[in-house]
Amino acid sequence: ERWGRPKRPWEKALLSSLCATAGTMPVAAWHYFQVAVSGIWLNLLVLPLSSLLLLSAVLTAVSSGMFPVLGAFFAGTGHYILVLYRFLCECGGKSVRTGRPDGWQIAAFYGLLLLFVIAGRILRKREAARRERGFCSKDEVAPGKKAARWAVLGAVFLLLLCVLLPFPDRGLTVVNLDVGQGDSTFLRTPDGTC
């Protein structure tokens, strides 16, 4: 097992989900003003069921014309998978409100991400060189080292998330609210009075 390539299926899925979430955080923050950090673990639950959902939709389309009862059964299967999706998103859908990040924050985010990838490659080459020289085993990684690797990944993820967080305003803040029945304007002065 190398630094970036775990062997266990759940570790591969977690690493893929973590990387996908980290890579798309600035895009989500720019468009939705928030980052869904719960997507990391929700992907582990939702993605395996997506193939079953697609199969249910195809079987519903194929069988509902000739056998309506069978088509209703397949449609019901897909319906309950979607109900489970909604339930998981409502119960565990925690997001971090970031606001729209500035251009320099997005550049800093991807710069740090690039530095982390480069550092990972350098460490991987050093570890491969040590293995070739016979300083460490080729197949085994110490349990403490594996835990440290996951801790480093988590710390890097949190650091990247912190880059996208908004900075407090130092001047007058003006917020226009459109609440449907009427509009309002909220003013906050630098000393905190409203």
PDB file of C-alpha atoms in Angstrom, residues 18-162:
ATOM      1  CA  LEU A  18     -12.744  13.202   0.007  1.00  0.00           C
ATOM      2  CA  CYS A  19     -10.828  14.122  -3.157  1.00  0.00           C
ATOM      3  CA  ALA A  20     -13.985  14.854  -5.156  1.00  0.00           C
ATOM      4  CA  THR A  21     -15.360  17.052  -2.385  1.00  0.00           C
ATOM      5  CA  ALA A  22     -12.049  18.877  -1.941  1.00  0.00           C
ATOM      6  CA  GLY A  23     -11.657  19.466  -5.666  1.00  0.00           C
ATOM      7  CA  THR A  24     -15.131  20.946  -6.077  1.00  0.00           C
ATOM      8  CA  MET A  25     -15.325  23.004  -2.857  1.00  0.00           C
ATOM      9  CA  PRO A  26     -14.543  26.378  -4.496  1.00  0.00           C
ATOM     10  CA  VAL A  27     -17.083  25.747  -7.257  1.00  0.00           C
ATOM     11  CA  ALA A  28     -19.805  24.882  -4.737  1.00  0.00           C
ATOM     12  CA  ALA A  29     -18.890  27.874  -2.566  1.00  0.00           C
ATOM     13  CA  TRP A  30     -18.956  30.219  -5.566  1.00  0.00           C
ATOM     14  CA  HIS A  31     -22.372  29.092  -6.822  1.00  0.00           C
ATOM     15  CA  TYR A  32     -24.198  28.041  -3.640  1.00  0.00           C
ATOM     16  CA  PHE A  33     -22.373  30.121  -0.992  1.00  0.00           C
ATOM     17  CA  GLN A  34     -21.829  26.960   1.055  1.00  0.00           C
ATOM     18  CA  VAL A  35     -19.889  23.694   1.038  1.00  0.00           C
ATOM     19  CA  ALA A  36     -21.630  20.421   1.885  1.00  0.00           C
ATOM     20  CA  VAL A  37     -19.016  18.635   3.997  1.00  0.00           C
ATOM     21  CA  SER A  38     -21.495  15.859   4.732  1.00  0.00           C
ATOM     22  CA  GLY A  39     -21.164  14.891   1.077  1.00  0.00           C
ATOM     23  CA  ILE A  40     -18.018  12.991   2.011  1.00  0.00           C
ATOM     24  CA  TRP A  41     -19.896  10.327   3.962  1.00  0.00           C
ATOM     25  CA  LEU A  42     -23.181  10.642   2.044  1.00  0.00           C
ATOM     26  CA  ASN A  43     -21.366   9.602  -1.131  1.00  0.00           C
ATOM     27  CA  LEU A  44     -20.382   6.370   0.609  1.00  0.00           C
ATOM     28  CA  LEU A  45     -24.058   5.575   1.211  1.00  0.00           C
ATOM     29  CA  VAL A  46     -25.701   7.034  -1.876  1.00  0.00           C
ATOM     30  CA  LEU A  47     -23.407   6.100  -4.763  1.00  0.00           C
ATOM     31  CA  PRO A  48     -23.642   2.313  -4.333  1.00  0.00           C
ATOM     32  CA  LEU A  49     -27.426   2.593  -4.639  1.00  0.00           C
ATOM     33  CA  SER A  50     -27.343   4.720  -7.798  1.00  0.00           C
ATOM     34  CA  SER A  51     -26.804   1.699 -10.051  1.00  0.00           C
ATOM     35  CA  LEU A  52     -29.834   0.035  -8.456  1.00  0.00           C
ATOM     36  CA  LEU A  53     -31.821   3.240  -9.017  1.00  0.00           C
ATOM     37  CA  LEU A  54     -30.836   3.305 -12.694  1.00  0.00           C
ATOM     38  CA  LEU A  55     -31.724  -0.369 -13.073  1.00  0.00           C
ATOM     39  CA  SER A  56     -35.110   0.325 -11.463  1.00  0.00           C
ATOM     40  CA  ALA A  57     -35.794   3.153 -13.923  1.00  0.00           C
ATOM     41  CA  VAL A  58     -34.853   1.036 -16.955  1.00  0.00           C
ATOM     42  CA  LEU A  59     -36.918  -1.956 -15.775  1.00  0.00           C
ATOM     43  CA  THR A  60     -39.873   0.343 -15.076  1.00  0.00           C
ATOM     44  CA  ALA A  61     -39.703   1.793 -18.576  1.00  0.00           C
ATOM     45  CA  VAL A  62     -39.380  -1.621 -20.221  1.00  0.00           C
ATOM     46  CA  SER A  63     -41.970  -3.546 -18.211  1.00  0.00           C
ATOM     47  CA  SER A  64     -44.701  -0.976 -17.519  1.00  0.00           C
ATOM     48  CA  GLY A  65     -46.177  -1.177 -21.047  1.00  0.00           C
ATOM     49  CA  MET A  66     -46.709  -4.953 -21.006  1.00  0.00           C
ATOM     50  CA  PHE A  67     -46.951  -5.697 -17.280  1.00  0.00           C
ATOM     51  CA  PRO A  68     -48.211  -2.655 -15.336  1.00  0.00           C
ATOM     52  CA  VAL A  69     -48.016  -4.402 -11.946  1.00  0.00           C
ATOM     53  CA  LEU A  70     -44.391  -5.339 -12.517  1.00  0.00           C
ATOM     54  CA  GLY A  71     -43.664  -1.808 -13.745  1.00  0.00           C
ATOM     55  CA  ALA A  72     -45.253  -0.397 -10.580  1.00  0.00           C
ATOM     56  CA  PHE A  73     -43.058  -2.692  -8.474  1.00  0.00           C
ATOM     57  CA  PHE A  74     -39.881  -1.464 -10.173  1.00  0.00           C
ATOM     58  CA  ALA A  75     -41.047   2.156  -9.942  1.00  0.00           C
ATOM     59  CA  GLY A  76     -41.726   1.660  -6.231  1.00  0.00           C
ATOM     60  CA  THR A  77     -38.203   0.356  -5.727  1.00  0.00           C
ATOM     61  CA  GLY A  78     -36.770   3.476  -7.320  1.00  0.00           C
ATOM     62  CA  HIS A  79     -39.155   5.660  -5.337  1.00  0.00           C
ATOM     63  CA  TYR A  80     -38.000   4.261  -2.003  1.00  0.00           C
ATOM     64  CA  ILE A  81     -34.350   4.681  -2.963  1.00  0.00           C
ATOM     65  CA  LEU A  82     -35.080   8.354  -3.669  1.00  0.00           C
ATOM     66  CA  VAL A  83     -36.932   8.646  -0.355  1.00  0.00           C
ATOM     67  CA  LEU A  84     -33.839   7.238   1.368  1.00  0.00           C
ATOM     68  CA  TYR A  85     -31.671   9.789  -0.488  1.00  0.00           C
ATOM     69  CA  ARG A  86     -33.882  12.647   0.686  1.00  0.00           C
ATOM     70  CA  PHE A  87     -33.913  11.344   4.258  1.00  0.00           C
ATOM     71  CA  LEU A  88     -30.118  11.064   4.368  1.00  0.00           C
ATOM     72  CA  CYS A  89     -29.682  14.560   2.946  1.00  0.00           C
ATOM     73  CA  GLU A  90     -32.137  16.088   5.418  1.00  0.00           C
ATOM     74  CA  CYS A  91     -30.760  14.272   8.466  1.00  0.00           C
ATOM     75  CA  GLY A  92     -27.059  14.456   7.823  1.00  0.00           C
ATOM     76  CA  GLY A  93     -26.786  17.233   5.280  1.00  0.00           C
ATOM     77  CA  LYS A  94     -24.472  19.566   7.182  1.00  0.00           C
ATOM     78  CA  SER A  95     -23.012  22.465   5.254  1.00  0.00           C
ATOM     79  CA  VAL A  96     -20.494  25.165   6.018  1.00  0.00           C
ATOM     80  CA  ARG A  97     -21.643  28.595   4.893  1.00  0.00           C
ATOM     81  CA  THR A  98     -18.760  30.241   3.131  1.00  0.00           C
ATOM     82  CA  GLY A  99     -20.362  33.004   1.131  1.00  0.00           C
ATOM     83  CA  ARG A 100     -18.951  33.663  -2.307  1.00  0.00           C
ATOM     84  CA  PRO A 101     -15.157  33.390  -2.067  1.00  0.00           C
ATOM     85  CA  ASP A 102     -12.927  36.045  -3.580  1.00  0.00           C
ATOM     86  CA  GLY A 103     -10.688  35.233  -6.513  1.00  0.00           C
ATOM     87  CA  TRP A 104      -7.579  35.207  -4.327  1.00  0.00           C
ATOM     88  CA  GLN A 105      -9.212  32.652  -2.004  1.00  0.00           C
ATOM     89  CA  ILE A 106      -9.925  30.315  -4.916  1.00  0.00           C
ATOM     90  CA  ALA A 107      -6.370  30.764  -6.208  1.00  0.00           C
ATOM     91  CA  ALA A 108      -4.944  30.106  -2.716  1.00  0.00           C
ATOM     92  CA  PHE A 109      -7.182  27.038  -2.372  1.00  0.00           C
ATOM     93  CA  TYR A 110      -6.020  25.443  -5.609  1.00  0.00           C
ATOM     94  CA  GLY A 111      -2.429  26.509  -4.933  1.00  0.00           C
ATOM     95  CA  LEU A 112      -2.463  24.720  -1.576  1.00  0.00           C
ATOM     96  CA  LEU A 113      -4.134  21.703  -3.156  1.00  0.00           C
ATOM     97  CA  LEU A 114      -1.428  21.593  -5.826  1.00  0.00           C
ATOM     98  CA  LEU A 115       1.314  21.869  -3.178  1.00  0.00           C
ATOM     99  CA  PHE A 116      -0.251  18.981  -1.274  1.00  0.00           C
ATOM    100  CA  VAL A 117      -0.358  16.806  -4.410  1.00  0.00           C
ATOM    101  CA  ILE A 118       3.274  17.623  -5.216  1.00  0.00           C
ATOM    102  CA  ALA A 119       4.328  16.874  -1.623  1.00  0.00           C
ATOM    103  CA  GLY A 120       2.466  13.561  -1.792  1.00  0.00           C
ATOM    104  CA  ARG A 121       4.297  12.585  -4.970  1.00  0.00           C
ATOM    105  CA  ILE A 122       7.661  13.484  -3.442  1.00  0.00           C
ATOM    106  CA  LEU A 123       6.900  11.430  -0.341  1.00  0.00           C
ATOM    107  CA  ARG A 124       5.755   8.528  -2.497  1.00  0.00           C
ATOM    108  CA  LYS A 125       9.030   8.603  -4.493  1.00  0.00           C
ATOM    109  CA  ARG A 126      11.089   8.717  -1.297  1.00  0.00           C
ATOM    110  CA  GLU A 127       9.176   5.785   0.138  1.00  0.00           C
ATOM    111  CA  ALA A 128       9.667   3.809  -3.095  1.00  0.00           C
ATOM    112  CA  ALA A 129      13.402   4.549  -2.974  1.00  0.00           C
ATOM    113  CA  ARG A 130      13.575   3.360   0.646  1.00  0.00           C
ATOM    114  CA  ARG A 131      11.763   0.156  -0.310  1.00  0.00           C
ATOM    115  CA  GLU A 132      14.163  -0.474  -3.189  1.00  0.00           C
ATOM    116  CA  ARG A 133      17.115  -0.104  -0.834  1.00  0.00           C
ATOM    117  CA  GLY A 134      15.509  -2.553   1.577  1.00  0.00           C
ATOM    118  CA  PHE A 135      14.949  -0.127   4.451  1.00  0.00           C
ATOM    119  CA  CYS A 136      11.269  -1.012   4.792  1.00  0.00           C
ATOM    120  CA  SER A 137       8.893  -3.807   3.833  1.00  0.00           C
ATOM    121  CA  LYS A 138       7.215  -3.633   0.433  1.00  0.00           C
ATOM    122  CA  ASP A 139       3.822  -4.921   1.528  1.00  0.00           C
ATOM    123  CA  GLU A 140       3.126  -3.687   5.028  1.00  0.00           C
ATOM    124  CA  VAL A 141       2.485  -0.265   6.458  1.00  0.00           C
ATOM    125  CA  ALA A 142       2.574   0.229  10.212  1.00  0.00           C
ATOM    126  CA  PRO A 143      -0.897   0.870  11.707  1.00  0.00           C
ATOM    127  CA  GLY A 144       0.286   4.127  13.283  1.00  0.00           C
ATOM    128  CA  LYS A 145       1.583   5.333   9.937  1.00  0.00           C
ATOM    129  CA  LYS A 146      -1.735   4.556   8.257  1.00  0.00           C
ATOM    130  CA  ALA A 147      -3.663   6.480  10.934  1.00  0.00           C
ATOM    131  CA  ALA A 148      -1.241   9.374  10.567  1.00  0.00           C
ATOM    132  CA  ARG A 149      -1.878   9.452   6.826  1.00  0.00           C
ATOM    133  CA  TRP A 150      -5.653   9.701   7.340  1.00  0.00           C
ATOM    134  CA  ALA A 151      -5.099  12.416   9.960  1.00  0.00           C
ATOM    135  CA  VAL A 152      -2.961  14.387   7.507  1.00  0.00           C
ATOM    136  CA  LEU A 153      -5.660  14.072   4.824  1.00  0.00           C
ATOM    137  CA  GLY A 154      -8.287  15.316   7.276  1.00  0.00           C
ATOM    138  CA  ALA A 155      -6.089  18.218   8.382  1.00  0.00           C
ATOM    139  CA  VAL A 156      -5.412  19.249   4.781  1.00  0.00           C
ATOM    140  CA  PHE A 157      -9.144  19.100   4.035  1.00  0.00           C
ATOM    141  CA  LEU A 158      -9.895  21.362   7.005  1.00  0.00           C
ATOM    142  CA  LEU A 159      -7.103  23.756   5.997  1.00  0.00           C
ATOM    143  CA  LEU A 160      -8.505  23.981   2.479  1.00  0.00           C
ATOM    144  CA  LEU A 161     -11.984  24.606   3.883  1.00  0.00           C
ATOM    145  CA  CYS A 162     -10.647  27.402   6.110  1.00  0.00           C
TER     146      CYS A 162
END
